Phi, psi and omega in degrees: 000327180296323179296322179296317178297321178296318179297313180299316181296319179298315179299314182296318179297318179298318180291321176300315180298322179297317181291323177296320177297320178299315179300318179296318179296321179293328179295328181284339179276113185283149183242031176094343179251147178291143179209145178294337180296337181296330183248004185296336181268002180287129179253128183254136174279107186237111184052044174084356181242142176283120187233138176301145184301326182287354176261354177241354183203160174269120181255126180220167180237095181291329175211179188294343184240013185223138172244129180249131179237116182246105181294146176284336179239113185300336180290348182272356184304312181296321179295321179293316178302314180299318180296321179294316179297316182289342182281355178056042177276347180087017179254145174252103182289144173230143180231155179246019180094337180245322178215167183250135179246130174246118176269125180268110182290149177295148183278139173277165179300319180297317180294323177299316179296320178299315180293322177296321178295319178297318178297320179296321177298318178297318180295320179295319177299320179294320178298322178297317179297319178298315180292325176295323177297321177298313180301316179298318179297318180293323178296316179298323180295320181291334180288336182293142178240152177078019178247134184294153181298323181298318180294317179300315179299318180298317179292321177300319179295321180294319177298319178295322178298315176301315182301311180300318181298314184286327175295318178296321178298318177300315180298320180294316179298319179296315180300317179297314182293320179297319179297320179295318181292316186280347179290127182270000000 
């Protein structure tokens, strides 16, 4: 019975991780408003080491269309600008010698549809990961010996219940993100 609980727990953890990854992916997809999450994955070459931008500068959002980046070390301004340009975020950084300003342009209807399509793709990838977790759990279940068929069927149903729950969760997150993207 302990092995069955381990299999169920493993499946649930894999599905949880998939949904957390989806949430993280959705944070990177901008919805027309400036957010510090847009630049959180930017890595800056700082004294020879690749460092996350939030460890070399203060990142803030003074208004809905602007991201302000204030380096703690002024000599890092050029490295931060270079990292933003190389990250292909679509921003043109401008600096005044003390901080970097990123203006977030308003989204066009075409760009909104493109972002919604990208969000849908991320959700589909997450659903695939959830279904793969189900398959892995079922394979592990079949490897077990000396367990009655009734117990195996019950665990299979529980795994399917988890799968349905997490697929529905992906759909709900997608619906929320699409509404956020399409809102003008």
